[in-house]
Short mmCIF file of C-alpha atoms in Angstrom, two decimals:
data_model
loop_
_atom_site.label_atom_id
_atom_site.label_comp_id
_atom_site.label_asym_id
_atom_site.label_seq_id
_atom_site.Cartn_x
_atom_site.Cartn_y
_atom_site.Cartn_z
CA MET A 1 271.79 167.80 79.25
CA ILE A 2 268.56 167.68 77.26
CA LYS A 3 265.59 165.69 78.46
CA ILE A 4 263.00 164.33 76.04
CA ASN A 5 259.91 162.72 77.57
CA GLY A 6 261.74 162.36 80.87
CA GLU A 7 264.82 160.65 79.43
CA ILE A 8 268.24 162.12 78.75
CA ALA A 9 268.86 162.45 75.01
CA GLU A 10 272.45 162.45 73.72
CA ASN A 11 273.94 164.34 70.78
CA ILE A 12 270.94 166.41 69.83
CA ALA A 13 272.03 169.87 70.99
CA GLY A 14 271.95 172.25 68.02
CA LYS A 15 269.32 170.34 66.07
CA ASN A 16 266.09 172.19 65.45
CA VAL A 17 262.85 170.70 66.74
CA ALA A 18 261.54 169.84 63.26
CA GLU A 19 264.77 167.95 62.46
CA TYR A 20 264.64 166.04 65.74
CA LEU A 21 261.00 165.03 65.25
CA THR A 22 261.55 163.89 61.67
CA GLU A 23 264.71 161.94 62.51
CA SER A 24 262.87 160.27 65.39
CA SER A 25 260.06 159.19 63.01
CA TYR A 26 257.34 161.32 64.57
CA ASP A 27 254.38 162.20 62.35
CA LEU A 28 254.44 166.00 62.47
CA LYS A 29 250.70 166.19 61.78
CA ARG A 30 249.94 164.31 65.01
CA VAL A 31 252.29 165.90 67.51
CA ALA A 32 252.26 168.64 70.07
CA VAL A 33 255.56 169.71 71.63
CA GLU A 34 256.00 171.24 75.05
CA LEU A 35 259.30 172.99 75.62
CA ASN A 36 260.29 174.13 79.12
CA GLY A 37 256.70 174.52 80.30
CA ASN A 38 255.02 175.97 77.23
CA ILE A 39 253.54 174.48 74.08
CA LEU A 40 255.85 175.30 71.21
CA PRO A 41 253.88 176.70 68.25
CA LYS A 42 254.39 174.63 65.09
CA SER A 43 255.57 177.73 63.24
CA GLN A 44 258.61 177.77 65.56
CA TYR A 45 259.72 174.15 65.13
CA GLU A 46 262.29 174.98 62.48
CA ASN A 47 263.87 177.97 64.18
CA THR A 48 263.96 176.51 67.69
CA LEU A 49 267.31 174.87 68.39
CA LEU A 50 267.53 172.29 71.15
CA GLN A 51 270.02 173.36 73.77
CA ASP A 52 271.54 172.29 77.05
CA GLY A 53 269.02 172.42 79.88
CA ASP A 54 265.95 171.96 77.67
CA ASN A 55 263.11 169.83 78.95
CA VAL A 56 260.97 168.59 76.07
CA GLU A 57 257.75 166.60 76.14
CA ILE A 58 256.39 165.27 72.85
CA VAL A 59 252.80 164.09 72.59
CA SER A 60 251.95 161.95 69.58
CA PHE A 61 248.17 161.74 69.43
CA VAL A 62 246.43 158.47 68.65
CA GLY A 63 242.93 158.19 67.19
CA GLY A 64 239.74 157.51 69.08
CA GLY A 65 237.09 159.50 70.86
CA MET B 1 212.22 173.84 88.91
CA THR B 2 213.19 177.49 89.20
CA ARG B 3 216.65 178.94 88.63
CA GLU B 4 216.83 179.69 92.37
CA GLU B 5 216.03 176.07 93.28
CA TRP B 6 218.60 174.72 90.83
CA PHE B 7 221.43 176.99 91.95
CA GLY B 8 220.36 176.58 95.59
CA VAL B 9 220.96 172.83 95.37
CA LEU B 10 224.34 173.29 93.64
CA GLU B 11 225.48 175.90 96.17
CA GLN B 12 224.46 173.68 99.04
CA ARG B 13 226.60 170.85 97.71
CA HIS B 14 229.57 172.70 96.23
CA GLY B 15 229.69 175.72 98.51
CA ALA B 16 228.90 179.22 97.31
CA ASP B 17 232.48 180.13 96.36
CA LEU B 18 233.10 177.06 94.22
CA GLN B 19 229.68 177.27 92.62
CA ARG B 20 230.31 180.91 91.73
CA LYS B 21 233.47 179.81 89.89
CA PHE B 22 231.62 177.02 88.08
CA SER B 23 228.74 179.34 87.15
CA SER B 24 231.02 181.96 85.66
CA ALA B 25 233.12 179.46 83.70
CA CYS B 26 232.92 179.00 79.94
CA VAL B 27 234.13 175.70 78.48
CA ALA B 28 234.35 174.63 74.83
CA VAL B 29 233.60 170.95 74.22
CA CYS B 30 235.16 170.28 70.81
CA GLY B 31 233.73 167.08 69.38
CA LEU B 32 230.56 165.42 70.72
CA GLY B 33 231.33 161.74 70.26
CA GLY B 34 232.12 159.29 73.05
CA LEU B 35 234.35 161.77 74.85
CA GLY B 36 232.49 165.02 74.28
CA SER B 37 228.96 163.76 74.92
CA ASN B 38 230.00 162.29 78.26
CA ALA B 39 232.21 165.23 79.27
CA ALA B 40 229.48 167.77 78.43
CA ILE B 41 226.96 165.98 80.67
CA SER B 42 229.36 165.92 83.63
CA LEU B 43 230.21 169.59 83.20
CA ALA B 44 226.55 170.63 82.91
CA ARG B 45 225.64 168.56 85.99
CA ALA B 46 228.34 170.34 87.99
CA GLY B 47 226.79 173.68 87.09
CA VAL B 48 229.31 175.05 84.61
CA GLY B 49 227.73 178.29 83.43
CA THR B 50 228.37 178.24 79.69
CA LEU B 51 229.19 175.36 77.38
CA HIS B 52 230.07 175.72 73.70
CA LEU B 53 229.21 172.45 71.93
CA ILE B 54 230.98 171.88 68.62
CA ASP B 55 230.49 169.02 66.15
CA PHE B 56 229.62 168.84 62.44
CA ASP B 57 228.17 165.33 62.62
CA LYS B 58 224.66 163.92 63.02
CA VAL B 59 223.61 161.15 65.41
CA ASP B 60 223.96 157.78 63.71
CA ILE B 61 222.97 154.27 64.79
CA SER B 62 226.69 153.41 64.97
CA ASN B 63 227.12 156.00 67.74
CA LEU B 64 224.71 154.45 70.21
CA HIS B 65 227.13 151.86 71.63
CA ARG B 66 229.27 154.51 73.29
CA GLN B 67 227.85 158.01 72.92
CA GLN B 68 225.17 159.66 75.04
CA TYR B 69 222.40 159.79 72.43
CA ASN B 70 219.06 158.04 72.10
CA ILE B 71 217.09 156.35 69.32
CA SER B 72 214.76 159.34 69.21
CA GLN B 73 217.75 161.57 68.35
CA LEU B 74 218.94 159.63 65.25
CA GLY B 75 219.57 162.02 62.37
CA MET B 76 219.76 165.14 64.54
CA TYR B 77 222.91 167.23 64.63
CA LYS B 78 224.85 166.09 67.69
CA THR B 79 224.98 169.70 68.85
CA GLU B 80 221.15 169.90 68.85
CA ALA B 81 220.71 166.43 70.35
CA MET B 82 223.12 167.19 73.19
CA LYS B 83 221.52 170.59 73.76
CA GLN B 84 218.17 168.81 74.11
CA THR B 85 219.60 166.25 76.53
CA LEU B 86 221.30 168.92 78.64
CA ALA B 87 218.13 171.02 78.74
CA ASP B 88 216.53 168.08 80.52
CA ILE B 89 219.43 167.68 82.98
CA ALA B 90 220.69 171.20 83.62
CA PRO B 91 218.18 173.68 82.18
CA TYR B 92 220.03 176.77 83.41
CA CYS B 93 223.30 175.90 81.72
CA ASN B 94 223.87 178.36 78.86
CA ILE B 95 224.44 176.20 75.77
CA ILE B 96 225.92 177.64 72.59
CA THR B 97 226.04 175.25 69.62
CA HIS B 98 228.22 175.26 66.52
CA ALA B 99 227.28 172.58 63.98
CA LEU B 100 230.47 172.80 61.95
CA LYS B 101 233.98 171.44 61.60
CA LEU B 102 236.33 173.34 63.89
CA THR B 103 239.51 174.42 62.10
CA GLU B 104 242.37 176.76 62.84
CA GLU B 105 240.54 179.41 60.78
CA ASN B 106 237.31 179.39 62.81
CA LEU B 107 238.93 179.03 66.26
CA PRO B 108 237.72 182.58 67.13
CA LEU B 109 234.32 180.92 67.71
CA ILE B 110 235.65 179.72 71.06
CA ALA B 111 237.53 182.90 71.93
CA ASP B 112 235.29 183.49 74.97
CA CYS B 113 236.02 180.12 76.57
CA ASP B 114 238.53 179.79 79.41
CA ILE B 115 239.11 176.09 78.89
CA VAL B 116 239.11 174.00 75.71
CA CYS B 117 238.17 170.34 76.03
CA GLU B 118 239.58 168.45 73.01
CA CYS B 119 237.20 165.55 72.33
CA PHE B 120 237.84 164.78 68.65
CA ASP B 121 238.43 161.23 67.40
CA ASN B 122 240.92 161.93 64.61
CA ALA B 123 244.56 162.20 65.73
CA GLU B 124 245.45 164.96 63.28
CA CYS B 125 242.41 167.01 64.34
CA LYS B 126 243.45 166.58 67.98
CA ALA B 127 246.94 167.90 67.23
CA MET B 128 245.51 170.74 65.12
CA LEU B 129 243.28 171.91 67.95
CA VAL B 130 245.95 171.71 70.65
CA ASN B 131 248.53 173.50 68.49
CA GLY B 132 246.02 176.04 67.17
CA VAL B 133 244.78 177.03 70.61
CA ALA B 134 248.34 177.18 71.96
CA GLU B 135 249.40 179.43 69.09
CA HIS B 136 246.42 181.80 68.97
CA TYR B 137 245.14 181.65 72.57
CA PRO B 138 248.14 180.83 74.78
CA GLU B 139 246.25 181.95 77.90
CA LYS B 140 243.64 179.18 77.58
CA TYR B 141 243.84 175.82 79.29
CA ILE B 142 243.57 172.75 77.06
CA VAL B 143 242.33 169.38 78.27
CA ALA B 144 242.96 166.87 75.49
CA ALA B 145 242.57 163.09 75.18
CA SER B 146 244.74 160.45 73.57
CA GLY B 147 244.36 156.69 73.91
CA MET B 148 241.07 155.23 75.20
CA SER B 149 240.17 152.61 72.59
CA GLY B 150 239.77 148.86 72.97
CA LEU B 151 239.08 146.84 76.09
CA HIS B 152 242.42 147.41 77.83
CA THR B 153 242.53 147.87 81.59
CA GLY B 154 240.79 150.97 82.83
CA ASN B 155 243.66 151.56 85.24
CA SER B 156 245.87 152.77 82.40
CA ILE B 157 243.70 155.84 81.77
CA GLN B 158 245.44 158.75 83.45
CA THR B 159 245.67 162.54 83.38
CA LYS B 160 249.09 164.06 82.69
CA ARG B 161 249.98 167.71 82.88
CA LEU B 162 252.40 169.02 80.28
CA GLY B 163 253.70 172.45 81.10
CA LYS B 164 251.39 175.05 82.54
CA ARG B 165 248.29 174.86 80.39
CA LEU B 166 248.04 171.47 78.69
CA TYR B 167 246.56 168.34 80.18
CA ILE B 168 246.33 165.00 78.35
CA CYS B 169 243.95 162.27 79.49
CA GLY B 170 244.09 158.66 78.32
CA ASP B 171 246.63 155.84 78.11
CA GLY B 172 248.60 157.67 75.41
CA ALA B 173 248.88 154.57 73.23
CA SER B 174 245.71 152.63 72.36
CA ASP B 175 244.78 153.70 68.82
CA VAL B 176 241.34 152.90 67.44
CA ALA B 177 243.09 152.03 64.16
CA ASP B 178 244.72 149.07 65.97
CA ASP B 179 242.00 148.16 68.44
CA GLY B 180 239.16 148.39 65.95
CA THR B 181 236.59 149.89 68.26
CA LEU B 182 235.83 151.81 71.42
CA PHE B 183 233.74 150.77 74.40
CA ALA B 184 231.44 153.13 76.26
CA SER B 185 232.95 152.13 79.60
CA ARG B 186 236.53 152.98 78.68
CA VAL B 187 235.68 156.14 76.69
CA MET B 188 233.61 157.31 79.65
CA LEU B 189 236.60 156.78 81.95
CA CYS B 190 238.66 159.08 79.74
CA ALA B 191 235.83 161.63 79.39
CA ALA B 192 235.41 161.60 83.16
CA HIS B 193 239.14 162.34 83.55
CA GLN B 194 238.71 165.26 81.18
CA ALA B 195 235.62 166.66 82.92
CA ASN B 196 237.23 166.22 86.32
CA THR B 197 240.34 168.05 85.14
CA VAL B 198 238.24 170.90 83.74
CA LEU B 199 236.39 171.26 87.05
CA ARG B 200 239.68 171.18 88.97
CA ILE B 201 241.14 173.93 86.78
CA ILE B 202 238.04 176.07 87.40
CA ALA B 203 238.51 175.39 91.11
CA ASP B 204 242.15 176.58 90.85
CA LYS B 205 243.47 173.07 91.52
CA PHE B 206 246.08 172.75 88.83
CA GLU B 207 248.08 169.73 89.95
CA VAL B 208 247.21 166.24 88.74
#
């Protein structure tokens, strides 16, 4: 089971993080990804494969401040 | 007002142990707009020892509706204007200014800070800072903001903790590109969440 933003996500095990974000229409320039308690460096998006037990939180920043 | 009087008052209110933590803390306030100008004032009032203030911009008339600057400060670098304001509020706070655009390349400027307060307005800059700090300084805490524009209910502004070292304040959704503008009241709510979270981290209270 893989959880993304608190919800169970089906059929994504084996995808890398960059693939998942792109397929889910996230703007990669605006996101930060937390994987199992730590922020995942952008340089590791492509070689990090989603696997059973992962807990992922994706923040997509909006403008304003 | 002497240094002893100033710290005496803070110690009396916060307790000596907590004040010692505040006094020895170093916080980077990245961006001095609606979020950063308000957050910096709250942190200085609490007696945070060192603040790094970072912004490349100058005070403009269009800032006055939501940012903590005055008519007399128009045209000044925001870093210098905020330093001046803080000198009149918390004269023994050590202020270090950087009038420049913070990028991944010059992040070493804030290497000494324990906590990074992300107060930019541009979404891509926000993500750059969070990811850059996480990559180069994984031991630092980051208190970022996302979603505080428009005149939506103030009750939707919250602080969320993601993992061990990242906190995000805001409603997570209201984009200034959609809402058109920001209001001082709602930006201040978000900045207050950020400042409160920073003070809680310094006080070793990590839960939200």
